[in-house]
PDB file of C-alpha atoms in Angstrom:
ATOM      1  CA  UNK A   1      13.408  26.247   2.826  1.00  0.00           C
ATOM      2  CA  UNK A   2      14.106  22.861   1.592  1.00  0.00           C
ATOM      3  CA  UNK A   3      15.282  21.229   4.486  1.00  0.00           C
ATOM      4  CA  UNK A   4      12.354  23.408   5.998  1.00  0.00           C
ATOM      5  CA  UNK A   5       9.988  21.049   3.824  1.00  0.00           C
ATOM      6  CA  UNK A   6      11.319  17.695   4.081  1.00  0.00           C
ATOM      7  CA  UNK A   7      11.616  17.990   7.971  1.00  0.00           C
ATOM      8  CA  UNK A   8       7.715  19.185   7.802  1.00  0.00           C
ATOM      9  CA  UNK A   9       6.979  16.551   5.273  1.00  0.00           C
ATOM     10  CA  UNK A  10       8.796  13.329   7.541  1.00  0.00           C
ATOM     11  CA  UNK A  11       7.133  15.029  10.388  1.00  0.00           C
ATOM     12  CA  UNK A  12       3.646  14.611   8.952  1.00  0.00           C
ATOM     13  CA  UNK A  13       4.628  11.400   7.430  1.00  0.00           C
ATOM     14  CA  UNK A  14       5.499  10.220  11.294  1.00  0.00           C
ATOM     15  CA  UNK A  15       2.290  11.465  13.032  1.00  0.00           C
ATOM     16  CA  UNK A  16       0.193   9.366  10.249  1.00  0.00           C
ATOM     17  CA  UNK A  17       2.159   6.546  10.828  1.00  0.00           C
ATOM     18  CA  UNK A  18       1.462   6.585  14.321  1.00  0.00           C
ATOM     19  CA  UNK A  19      -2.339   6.755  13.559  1.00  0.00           C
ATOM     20  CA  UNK A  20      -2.440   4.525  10.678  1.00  0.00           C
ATOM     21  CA  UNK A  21      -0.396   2.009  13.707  1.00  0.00           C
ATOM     22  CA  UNK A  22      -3.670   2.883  15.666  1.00  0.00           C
ATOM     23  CA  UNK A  23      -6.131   1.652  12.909  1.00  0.00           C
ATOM     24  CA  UNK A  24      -3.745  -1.462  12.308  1.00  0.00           C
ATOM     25  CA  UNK A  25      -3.512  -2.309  16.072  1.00  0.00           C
ATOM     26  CA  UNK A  26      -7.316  -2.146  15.865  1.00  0.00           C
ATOM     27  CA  UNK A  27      -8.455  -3.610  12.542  1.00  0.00           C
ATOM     28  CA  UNK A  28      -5.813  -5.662  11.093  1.00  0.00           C
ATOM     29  CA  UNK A  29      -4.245  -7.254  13.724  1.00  0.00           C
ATOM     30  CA  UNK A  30      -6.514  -9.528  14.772  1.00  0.00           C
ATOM     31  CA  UNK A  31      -7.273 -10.761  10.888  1.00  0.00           C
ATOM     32  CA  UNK A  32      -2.852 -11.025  11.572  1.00  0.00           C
ATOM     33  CA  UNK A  33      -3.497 -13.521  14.327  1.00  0.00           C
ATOM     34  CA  UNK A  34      -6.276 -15.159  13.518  1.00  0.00           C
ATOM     35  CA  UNK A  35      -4.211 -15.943  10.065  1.00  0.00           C
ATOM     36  CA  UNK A  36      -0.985 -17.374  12.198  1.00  0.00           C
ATOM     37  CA  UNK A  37      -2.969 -19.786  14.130  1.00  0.00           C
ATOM     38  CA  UNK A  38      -4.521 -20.910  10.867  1.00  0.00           C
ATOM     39  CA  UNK A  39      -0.973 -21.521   9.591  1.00  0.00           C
ATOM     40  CA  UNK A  40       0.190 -22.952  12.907  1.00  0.00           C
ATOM     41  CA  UNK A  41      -2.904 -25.470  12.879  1.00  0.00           C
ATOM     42  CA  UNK A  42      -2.605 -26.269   9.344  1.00  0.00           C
ATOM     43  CA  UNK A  43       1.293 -27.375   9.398  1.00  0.00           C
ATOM     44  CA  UNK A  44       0.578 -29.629  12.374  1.00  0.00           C
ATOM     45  CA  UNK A  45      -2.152 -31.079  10.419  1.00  0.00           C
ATOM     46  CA  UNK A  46       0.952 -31.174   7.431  1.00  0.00           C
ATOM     47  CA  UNK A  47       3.409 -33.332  10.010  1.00  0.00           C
ATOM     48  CA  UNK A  48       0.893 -35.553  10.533  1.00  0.00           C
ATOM     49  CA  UNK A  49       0.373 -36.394   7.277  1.00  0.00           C
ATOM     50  CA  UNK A  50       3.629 -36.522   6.148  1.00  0.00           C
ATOM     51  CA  UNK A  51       4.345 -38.901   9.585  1.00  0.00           C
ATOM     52  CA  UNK A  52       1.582 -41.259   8.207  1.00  0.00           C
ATOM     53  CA  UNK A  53       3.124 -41.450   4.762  1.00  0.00           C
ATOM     54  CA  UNK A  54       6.916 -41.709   6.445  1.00  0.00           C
ATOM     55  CA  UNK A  55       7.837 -38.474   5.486  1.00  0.00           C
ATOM     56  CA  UNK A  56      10.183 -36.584   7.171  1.00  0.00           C
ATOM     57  CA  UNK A  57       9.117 -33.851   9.609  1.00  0.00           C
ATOM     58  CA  UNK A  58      11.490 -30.533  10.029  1.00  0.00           C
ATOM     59  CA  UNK A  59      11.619 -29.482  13.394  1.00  0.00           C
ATOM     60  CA  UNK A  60       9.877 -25.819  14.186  1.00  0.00           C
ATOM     61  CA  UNK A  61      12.383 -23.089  14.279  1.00  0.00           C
ATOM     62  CA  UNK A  62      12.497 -21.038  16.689  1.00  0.00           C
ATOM     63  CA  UNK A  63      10.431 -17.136  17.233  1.00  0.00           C
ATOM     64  CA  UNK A  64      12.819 -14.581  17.193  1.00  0.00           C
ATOM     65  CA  UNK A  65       9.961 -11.932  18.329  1.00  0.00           C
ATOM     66  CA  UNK A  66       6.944 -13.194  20.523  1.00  0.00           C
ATOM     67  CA  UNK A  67       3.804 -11.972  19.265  1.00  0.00           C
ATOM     68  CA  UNK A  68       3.457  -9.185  21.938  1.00  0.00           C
ATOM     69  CA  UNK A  69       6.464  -7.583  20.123  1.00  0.00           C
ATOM     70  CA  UNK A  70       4.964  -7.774  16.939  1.00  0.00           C
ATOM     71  CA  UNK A  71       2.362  -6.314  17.113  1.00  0.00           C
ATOM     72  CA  UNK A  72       3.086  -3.311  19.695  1.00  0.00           C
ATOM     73  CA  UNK A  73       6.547  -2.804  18.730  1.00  0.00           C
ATOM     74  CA  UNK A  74       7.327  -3.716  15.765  1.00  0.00           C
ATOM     75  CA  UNK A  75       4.555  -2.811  13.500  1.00  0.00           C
ATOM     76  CA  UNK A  76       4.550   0.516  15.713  1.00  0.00           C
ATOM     77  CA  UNK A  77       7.993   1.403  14.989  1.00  0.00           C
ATOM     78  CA  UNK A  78       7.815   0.294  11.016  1.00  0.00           C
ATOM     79  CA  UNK A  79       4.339   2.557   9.978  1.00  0.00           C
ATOM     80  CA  UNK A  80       6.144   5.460  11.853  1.00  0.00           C
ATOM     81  CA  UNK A  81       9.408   4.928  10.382  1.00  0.00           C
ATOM     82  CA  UNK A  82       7.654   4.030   6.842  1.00  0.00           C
ATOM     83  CA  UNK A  83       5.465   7.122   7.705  1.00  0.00           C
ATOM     84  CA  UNK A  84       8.387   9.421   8.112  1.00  0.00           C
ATOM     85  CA  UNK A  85      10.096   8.248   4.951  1.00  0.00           C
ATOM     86  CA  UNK A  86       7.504   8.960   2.781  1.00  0.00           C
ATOM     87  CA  UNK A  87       6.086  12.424   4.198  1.00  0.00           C
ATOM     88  CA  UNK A  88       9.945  13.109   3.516  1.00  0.00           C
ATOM     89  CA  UNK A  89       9.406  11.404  -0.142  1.00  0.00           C
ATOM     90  CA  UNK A  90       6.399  13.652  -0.378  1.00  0.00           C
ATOM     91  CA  UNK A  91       8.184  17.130   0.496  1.00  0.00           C
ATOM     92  CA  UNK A  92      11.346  15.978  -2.155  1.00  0.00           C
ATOM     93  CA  UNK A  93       8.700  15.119  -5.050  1.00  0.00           C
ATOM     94  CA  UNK A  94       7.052  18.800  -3.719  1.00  0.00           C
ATOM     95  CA  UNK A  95      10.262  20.636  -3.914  1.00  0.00           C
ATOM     96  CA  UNK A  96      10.781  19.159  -7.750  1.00  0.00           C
ATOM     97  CA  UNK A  97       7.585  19.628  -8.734  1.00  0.00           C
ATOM     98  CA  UNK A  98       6.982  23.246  -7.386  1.00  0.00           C
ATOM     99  CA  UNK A  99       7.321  25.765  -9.995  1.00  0.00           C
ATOM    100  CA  UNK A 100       7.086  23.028 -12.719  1.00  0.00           C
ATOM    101  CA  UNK A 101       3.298  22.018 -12.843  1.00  0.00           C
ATOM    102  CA  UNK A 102       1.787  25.251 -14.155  1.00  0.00           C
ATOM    103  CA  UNK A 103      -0.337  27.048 -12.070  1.00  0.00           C
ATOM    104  CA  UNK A 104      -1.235  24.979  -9.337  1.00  0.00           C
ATOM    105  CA  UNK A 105      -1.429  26.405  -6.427  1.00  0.00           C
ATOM    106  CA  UNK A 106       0.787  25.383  -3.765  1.00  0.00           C
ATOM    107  CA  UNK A 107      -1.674  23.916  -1.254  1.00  0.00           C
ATOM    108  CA  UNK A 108      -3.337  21.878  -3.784  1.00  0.00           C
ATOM    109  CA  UNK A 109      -0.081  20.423  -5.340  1.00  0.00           C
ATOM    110  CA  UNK A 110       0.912  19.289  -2.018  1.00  0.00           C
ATOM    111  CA  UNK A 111      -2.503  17.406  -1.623  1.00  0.00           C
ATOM    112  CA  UNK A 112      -1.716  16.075  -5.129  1.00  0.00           C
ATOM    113  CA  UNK A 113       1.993  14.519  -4.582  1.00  0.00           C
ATOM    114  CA  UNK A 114       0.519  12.247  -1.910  1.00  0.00           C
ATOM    115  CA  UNK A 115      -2.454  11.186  -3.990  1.00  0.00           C
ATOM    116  CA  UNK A 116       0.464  10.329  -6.493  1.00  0.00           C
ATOM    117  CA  UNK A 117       2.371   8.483  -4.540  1.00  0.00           C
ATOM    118  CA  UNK A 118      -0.617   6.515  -3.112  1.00  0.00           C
ATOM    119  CA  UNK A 119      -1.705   5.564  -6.883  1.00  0.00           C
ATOM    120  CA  UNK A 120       1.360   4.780  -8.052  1.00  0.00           C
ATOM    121  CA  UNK A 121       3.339   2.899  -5.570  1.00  0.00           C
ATOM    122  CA  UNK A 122       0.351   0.900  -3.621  1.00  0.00           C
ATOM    123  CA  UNK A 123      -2.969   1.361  -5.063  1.00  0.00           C
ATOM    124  CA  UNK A 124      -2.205   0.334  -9.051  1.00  0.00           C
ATOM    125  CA  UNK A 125       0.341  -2.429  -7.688  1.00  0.00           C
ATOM    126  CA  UNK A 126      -1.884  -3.478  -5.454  1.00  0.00           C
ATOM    127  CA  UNK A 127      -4.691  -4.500  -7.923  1.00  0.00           C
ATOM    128  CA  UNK A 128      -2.023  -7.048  -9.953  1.00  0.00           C
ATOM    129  CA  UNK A 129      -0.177  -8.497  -6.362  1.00  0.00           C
ATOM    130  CA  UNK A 130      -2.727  -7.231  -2.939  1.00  0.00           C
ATOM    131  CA  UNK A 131      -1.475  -7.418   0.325  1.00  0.00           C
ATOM    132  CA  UNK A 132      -1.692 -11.239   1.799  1.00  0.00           C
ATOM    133  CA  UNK A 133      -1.307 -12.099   5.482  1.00  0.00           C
ATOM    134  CA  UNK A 134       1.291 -14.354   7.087  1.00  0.00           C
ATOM    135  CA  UNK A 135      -0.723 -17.960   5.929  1.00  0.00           C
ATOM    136  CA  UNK A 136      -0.785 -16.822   2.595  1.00  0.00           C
ATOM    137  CA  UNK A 137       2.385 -17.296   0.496  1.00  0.00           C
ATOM    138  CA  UNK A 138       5.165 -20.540   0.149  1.00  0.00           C
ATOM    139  CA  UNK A 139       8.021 -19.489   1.741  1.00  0.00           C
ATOM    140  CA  UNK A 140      10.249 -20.588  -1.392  1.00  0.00           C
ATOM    141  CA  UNK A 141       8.489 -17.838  -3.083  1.00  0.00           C
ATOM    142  CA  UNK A 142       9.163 -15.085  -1.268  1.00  0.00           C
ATOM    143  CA  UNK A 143      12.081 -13.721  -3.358  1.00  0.00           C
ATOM    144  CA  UNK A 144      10.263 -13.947  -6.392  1.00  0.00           C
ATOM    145  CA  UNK A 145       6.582 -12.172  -4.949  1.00  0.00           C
ATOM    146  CA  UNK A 146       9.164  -9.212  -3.516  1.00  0.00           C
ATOM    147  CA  UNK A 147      10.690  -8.944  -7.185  1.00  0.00           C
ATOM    148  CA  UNK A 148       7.285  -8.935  -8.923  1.00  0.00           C
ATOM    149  CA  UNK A 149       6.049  -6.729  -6.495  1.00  0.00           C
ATOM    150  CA  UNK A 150       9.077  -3.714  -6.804  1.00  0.00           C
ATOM    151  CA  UNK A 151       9.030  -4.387 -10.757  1.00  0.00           C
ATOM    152  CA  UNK A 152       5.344  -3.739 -10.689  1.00  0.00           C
ATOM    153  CA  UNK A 153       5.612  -0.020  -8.520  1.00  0.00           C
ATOM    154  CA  UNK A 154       9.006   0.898 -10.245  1.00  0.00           C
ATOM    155  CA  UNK A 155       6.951   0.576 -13.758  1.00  0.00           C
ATOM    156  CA  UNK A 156       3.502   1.686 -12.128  1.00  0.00           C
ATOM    157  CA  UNK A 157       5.807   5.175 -10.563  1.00  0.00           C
ATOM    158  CA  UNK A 158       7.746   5.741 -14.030  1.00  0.00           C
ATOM    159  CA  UNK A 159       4.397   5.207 -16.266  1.00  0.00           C
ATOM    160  CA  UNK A 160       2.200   7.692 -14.087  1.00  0.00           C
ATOM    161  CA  UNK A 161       5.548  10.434 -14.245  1.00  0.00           C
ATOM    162  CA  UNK A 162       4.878   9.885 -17.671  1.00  0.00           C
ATOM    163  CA  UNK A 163       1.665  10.114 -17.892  1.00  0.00           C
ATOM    164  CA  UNK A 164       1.663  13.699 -15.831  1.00  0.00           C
ATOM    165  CA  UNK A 165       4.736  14.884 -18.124  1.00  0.00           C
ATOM    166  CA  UNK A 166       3.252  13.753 -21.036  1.00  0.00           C
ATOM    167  CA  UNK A 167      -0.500  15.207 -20.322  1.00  0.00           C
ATOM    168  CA  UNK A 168       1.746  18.871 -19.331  1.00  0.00           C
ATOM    169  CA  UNK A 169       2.550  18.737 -22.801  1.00  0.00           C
ATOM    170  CA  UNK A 170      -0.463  18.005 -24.585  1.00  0.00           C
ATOM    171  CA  UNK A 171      -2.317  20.561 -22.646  1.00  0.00           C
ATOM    172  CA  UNK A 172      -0.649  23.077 -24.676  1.00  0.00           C
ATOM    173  CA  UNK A 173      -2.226  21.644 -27.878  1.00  0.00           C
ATOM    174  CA  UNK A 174      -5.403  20.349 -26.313  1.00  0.00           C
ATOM    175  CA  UNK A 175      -8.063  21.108 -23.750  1.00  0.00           C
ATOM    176  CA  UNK A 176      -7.248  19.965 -20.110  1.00  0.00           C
ATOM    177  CA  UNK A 177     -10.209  17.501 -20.404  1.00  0.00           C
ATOM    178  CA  UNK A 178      -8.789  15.659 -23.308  1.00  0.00           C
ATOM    179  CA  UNK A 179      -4.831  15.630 -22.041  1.00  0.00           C
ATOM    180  CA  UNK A 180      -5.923  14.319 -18.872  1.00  0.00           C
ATOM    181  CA  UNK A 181      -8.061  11.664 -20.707  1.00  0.00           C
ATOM    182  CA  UNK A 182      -5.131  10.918 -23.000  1.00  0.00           C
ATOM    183  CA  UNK A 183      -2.257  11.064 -20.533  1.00  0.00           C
ATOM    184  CA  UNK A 184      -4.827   8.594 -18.054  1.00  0.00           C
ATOM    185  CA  UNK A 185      -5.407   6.205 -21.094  1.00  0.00           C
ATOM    186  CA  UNK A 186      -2.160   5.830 -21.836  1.00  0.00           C
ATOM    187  CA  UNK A 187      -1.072   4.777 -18.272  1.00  0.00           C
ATOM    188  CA  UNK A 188      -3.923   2.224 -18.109  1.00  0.00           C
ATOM    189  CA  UNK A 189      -2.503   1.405 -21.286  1.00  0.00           C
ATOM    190  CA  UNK A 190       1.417   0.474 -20.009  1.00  0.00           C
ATOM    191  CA  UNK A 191      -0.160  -0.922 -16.965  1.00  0.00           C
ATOM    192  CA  UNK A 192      -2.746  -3.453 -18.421  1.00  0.00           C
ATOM    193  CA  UNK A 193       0.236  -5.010 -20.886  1.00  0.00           C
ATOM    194  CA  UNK A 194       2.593  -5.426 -17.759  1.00  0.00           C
ATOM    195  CA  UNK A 195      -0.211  -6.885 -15.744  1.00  0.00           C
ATOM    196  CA  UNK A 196      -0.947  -9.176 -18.662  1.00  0.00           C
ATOM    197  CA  UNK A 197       2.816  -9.853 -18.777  1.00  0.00           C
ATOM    198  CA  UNK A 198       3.940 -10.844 -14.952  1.00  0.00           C
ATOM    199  CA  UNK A 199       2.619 -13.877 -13.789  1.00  0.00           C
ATOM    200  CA  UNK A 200       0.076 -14.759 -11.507  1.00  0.00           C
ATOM    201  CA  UNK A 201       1.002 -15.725  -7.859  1.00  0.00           C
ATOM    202  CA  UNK A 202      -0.340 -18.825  -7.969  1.00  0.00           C
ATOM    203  CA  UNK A 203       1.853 -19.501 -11.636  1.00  0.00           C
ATOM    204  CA  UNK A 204       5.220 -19.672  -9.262  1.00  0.00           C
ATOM    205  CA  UNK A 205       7.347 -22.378  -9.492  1.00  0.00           C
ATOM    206  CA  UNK A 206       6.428 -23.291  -5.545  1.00  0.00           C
ATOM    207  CA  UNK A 207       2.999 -22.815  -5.683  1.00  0.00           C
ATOM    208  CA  UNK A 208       2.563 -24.891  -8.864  1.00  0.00           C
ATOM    209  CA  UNK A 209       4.135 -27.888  -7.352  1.00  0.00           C
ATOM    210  CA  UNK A 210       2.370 -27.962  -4.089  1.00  0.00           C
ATOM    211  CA  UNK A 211      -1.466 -26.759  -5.918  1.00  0.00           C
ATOM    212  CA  UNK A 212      -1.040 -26.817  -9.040  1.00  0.00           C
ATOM    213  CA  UNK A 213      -2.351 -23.848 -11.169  1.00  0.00           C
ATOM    214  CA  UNK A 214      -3.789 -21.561  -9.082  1.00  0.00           C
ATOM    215  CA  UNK A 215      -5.749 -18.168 -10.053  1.00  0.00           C
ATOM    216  CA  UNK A 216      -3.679 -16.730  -6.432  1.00  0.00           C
ATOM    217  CA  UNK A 217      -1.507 -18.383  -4.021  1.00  0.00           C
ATOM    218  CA  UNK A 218      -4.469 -18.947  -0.915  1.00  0.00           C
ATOM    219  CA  UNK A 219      -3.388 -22.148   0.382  1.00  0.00           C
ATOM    220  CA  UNK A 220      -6.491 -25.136  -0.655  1.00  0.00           C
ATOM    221  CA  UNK A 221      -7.541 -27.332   1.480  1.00  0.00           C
ATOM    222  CA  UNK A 222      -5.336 -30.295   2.629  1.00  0.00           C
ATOM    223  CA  UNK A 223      -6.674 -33.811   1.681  1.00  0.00           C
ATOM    224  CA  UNK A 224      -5.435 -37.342   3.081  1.00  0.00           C
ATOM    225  CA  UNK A 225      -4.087 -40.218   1.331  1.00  0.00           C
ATOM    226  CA  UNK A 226      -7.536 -41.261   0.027  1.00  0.00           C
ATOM    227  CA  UNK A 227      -8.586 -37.385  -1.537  1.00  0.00           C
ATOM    228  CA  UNK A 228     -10.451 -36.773   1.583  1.00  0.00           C
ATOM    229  CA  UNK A 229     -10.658 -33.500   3.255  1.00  0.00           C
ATOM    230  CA  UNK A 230      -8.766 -33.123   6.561  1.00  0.00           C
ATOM    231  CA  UNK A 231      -8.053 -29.655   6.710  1.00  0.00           C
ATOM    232  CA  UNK A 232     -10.029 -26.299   5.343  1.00  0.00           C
ATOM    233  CA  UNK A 233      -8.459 -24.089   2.852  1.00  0.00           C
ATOM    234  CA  UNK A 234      -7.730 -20.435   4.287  1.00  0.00           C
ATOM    235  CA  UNK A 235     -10.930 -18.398   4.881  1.00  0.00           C
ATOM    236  CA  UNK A 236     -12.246 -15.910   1.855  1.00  0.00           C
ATOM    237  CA  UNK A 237     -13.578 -13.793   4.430  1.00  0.00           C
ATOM    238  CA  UNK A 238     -10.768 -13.574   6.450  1.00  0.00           C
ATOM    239  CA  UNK A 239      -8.497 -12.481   3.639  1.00  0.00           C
ATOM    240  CA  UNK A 240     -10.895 -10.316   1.851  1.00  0.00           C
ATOM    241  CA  UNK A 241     -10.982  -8.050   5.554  1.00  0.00           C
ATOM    242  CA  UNK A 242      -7.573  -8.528   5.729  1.00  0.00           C
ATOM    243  CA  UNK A 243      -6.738  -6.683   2.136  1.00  0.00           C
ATOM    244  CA  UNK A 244      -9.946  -3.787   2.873  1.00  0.00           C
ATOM    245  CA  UNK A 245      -7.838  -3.014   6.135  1.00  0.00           C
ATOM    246  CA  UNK A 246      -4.570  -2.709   3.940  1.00  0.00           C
ATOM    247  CA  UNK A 247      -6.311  -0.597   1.679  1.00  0.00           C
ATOM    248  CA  UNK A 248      -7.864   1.617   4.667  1.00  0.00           C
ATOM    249  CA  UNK A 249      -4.499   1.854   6.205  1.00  0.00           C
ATOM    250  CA  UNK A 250      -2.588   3.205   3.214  1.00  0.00           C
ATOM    251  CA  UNK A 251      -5.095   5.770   2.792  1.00  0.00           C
ATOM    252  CA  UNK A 252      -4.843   7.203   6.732  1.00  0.00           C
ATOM    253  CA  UNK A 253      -1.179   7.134   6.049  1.00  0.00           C
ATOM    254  CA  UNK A 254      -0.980   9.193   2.823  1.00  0.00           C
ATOM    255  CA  UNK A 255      -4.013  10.553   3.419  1.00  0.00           C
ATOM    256  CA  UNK A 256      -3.013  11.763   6.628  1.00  0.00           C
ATOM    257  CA  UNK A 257       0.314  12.708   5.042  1.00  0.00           C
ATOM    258  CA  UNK A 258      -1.600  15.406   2.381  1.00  0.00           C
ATOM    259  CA  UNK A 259      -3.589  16.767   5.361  1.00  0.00           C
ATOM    260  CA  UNK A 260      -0.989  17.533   7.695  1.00  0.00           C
ATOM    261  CA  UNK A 261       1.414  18.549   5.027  1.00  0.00           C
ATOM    262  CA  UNK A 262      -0.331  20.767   2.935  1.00  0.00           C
ATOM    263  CA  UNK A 263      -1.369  23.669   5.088  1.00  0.00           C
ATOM    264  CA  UNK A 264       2.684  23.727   6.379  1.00  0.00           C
ATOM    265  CA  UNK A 265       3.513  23.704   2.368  1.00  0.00           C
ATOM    266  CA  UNK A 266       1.412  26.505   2.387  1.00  0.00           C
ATOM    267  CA  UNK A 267       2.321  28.272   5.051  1.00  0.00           C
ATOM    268  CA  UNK A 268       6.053  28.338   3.615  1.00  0.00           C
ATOM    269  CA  UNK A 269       5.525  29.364   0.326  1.00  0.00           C
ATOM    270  CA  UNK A 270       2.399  31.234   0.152  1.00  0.00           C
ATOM    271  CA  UNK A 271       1.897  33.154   3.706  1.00  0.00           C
ATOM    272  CA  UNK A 272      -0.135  35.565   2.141  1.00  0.00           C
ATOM    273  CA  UNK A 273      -2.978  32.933   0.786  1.00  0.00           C
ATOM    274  CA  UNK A 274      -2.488  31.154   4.417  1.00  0.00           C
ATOM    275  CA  UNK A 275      -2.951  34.210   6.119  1.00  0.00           C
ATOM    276  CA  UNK A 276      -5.927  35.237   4.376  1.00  0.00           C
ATOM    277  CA  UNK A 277      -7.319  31.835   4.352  1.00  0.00           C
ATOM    278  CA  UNK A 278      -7.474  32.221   7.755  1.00  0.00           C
ATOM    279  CA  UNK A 279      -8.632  35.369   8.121  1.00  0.00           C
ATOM    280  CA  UNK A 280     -11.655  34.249   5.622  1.00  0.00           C
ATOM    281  CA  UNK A 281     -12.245  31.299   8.419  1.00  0.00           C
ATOM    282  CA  UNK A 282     -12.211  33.552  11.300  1.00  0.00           C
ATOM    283  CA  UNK A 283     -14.622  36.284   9.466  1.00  0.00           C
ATOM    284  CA  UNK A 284     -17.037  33.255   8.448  1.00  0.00           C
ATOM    285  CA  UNK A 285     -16.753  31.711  12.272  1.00  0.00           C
ATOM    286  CA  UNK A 286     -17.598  35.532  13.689  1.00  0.00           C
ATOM    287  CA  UNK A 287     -20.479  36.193  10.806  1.00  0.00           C
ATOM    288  CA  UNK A 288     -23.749  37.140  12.913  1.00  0.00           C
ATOM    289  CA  UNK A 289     -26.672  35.070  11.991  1.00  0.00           C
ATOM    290  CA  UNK A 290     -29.425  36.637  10.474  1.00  0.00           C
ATOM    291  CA  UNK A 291     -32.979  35.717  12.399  1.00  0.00           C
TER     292      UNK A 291
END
């Protein structure tokens, strides 16, 4: 039954990652480009300067992966791959949690581990560090954004487990209004100090000495010798479409994750409720209507 569930759950995770590939192939891919050829143009524009001052210029290295890869094959092959790990993370978090969350039923707790997931490990984190495309970001900081980024979902997972646990447990003494409201409260509560506590993007050590203080890390426009404007900082509107299509995409995949899971959950451990389920459906698609 188990291995039943987590082959069902990479399964599902595997067909959303295929159509959240769909949406990114779409949507975000041409924000992807659009941002490379803004990075392209504005490090030429960087030589140049730096040639006029007597700088040194490094030499370009060289693409491992053309562009045509990139975006077919490998973002293809890492949302299905990402998609199959985490419909399998789903059906292990469903196995644990089965049997231990009251009386849910099991078709709703299998929408519900998803929604978790989603919350916890992208959505939450996502608010303190949001997803940036390839112009955004100094390359010596990339270490440290990765770190920030895995402390933030490894406290953002932990806290919301807590929060559930936690709000199991005061449901015994309170209504399920108030435990919910306390158990939610509490988790904006760890999550607010830690997002208080990390630092911003545009605090690193990089970022500071090539900007200065920065609210983010979007690369500001690049002046001349004499203050004077040569080259545009990076487009708002291109990044805010950018992080609305990471948002979108996150939700087909664990969306699409609940939707195709859930019913095979269901099916598994409840075949009664599936079977009448269906029957209901077929009754309600065969009712005569009345004229």
């Amino acid at each position: 039954m188990v291995k039943q569930l987590i082959g069902r759950g990479a399964l599902s995770g595997a067909v959303a990652g295929l159509v959240a590939f769909l949406f990114a192939r779409i949507f975000a891919e041409p924000i992807i480009s659009k941002a490379i050829a803004y990075e392209s143009a504005r490090d030429a524009m960087q030589d140049k300067l730096d040639k006029a001052q007597g700088l040194p210029v490094p030499a370009p290295g060289p693409d491992i992966f053309s562009r045509t890869i990139q975006m077919d094959v490998g973002i293809g092959a890492a949302l299905i791959l990402f998609g199959a790990a985490m419909g399998a993370l789903v059906a292990v978090g469903y196995v644990i949690a089965i049997g231990r969350v009251g009386r849910v039923r099991p078709f709703t707790l299998a929408l519900l581990i998803p929604a978790f997931y989603f919350a916890g490990a992208y959505f939450v984190p996502f608010l303190k560090y949001p997803a940036n495309p390839p112009a955004i970001g100094h390359e010596n900081t990339i270490k440290e954004r990765g770190a920030l980024f895995l402390v933030t979902v490894a406290v953002s997972c932990i806290a919301l487990f807590l929060a559930v646990y936690f709000g199991q447990k005061l449901h015994k003494r309170l209504s399920l209004y108030s435990s919910v409201v306390t158990a939610a409260v509490g988790y904006m509560a760890v999550m607010a100090v830690l997002f208080l506590i990390l630092p911003p993007l545009g605090h690193l050590h990089a970022n500071v000495v090539e900007y200065g203080r920065q609210a983010t890390e979007t690369p500001l426009p690049l002046t001349d010798a004499n203050g004077k404007i040569v080259f545009p900082g990076f487009p708002a509107d291109l990044l805010a479409k950018f992080r609305v299509y990471s948002i979108v995409n996150q939700v087909i995949l664990w969306g699409g994750i609940a939707l195709l899971f859930a019913p095979q959950a269901q099916r598994l451990l409840d075949p009664a409720g599936a079977k009448a389920a269906k029957e209901s459906r077929l009754v309600e698609g065969h009712t005569p209507v009345a004229v």
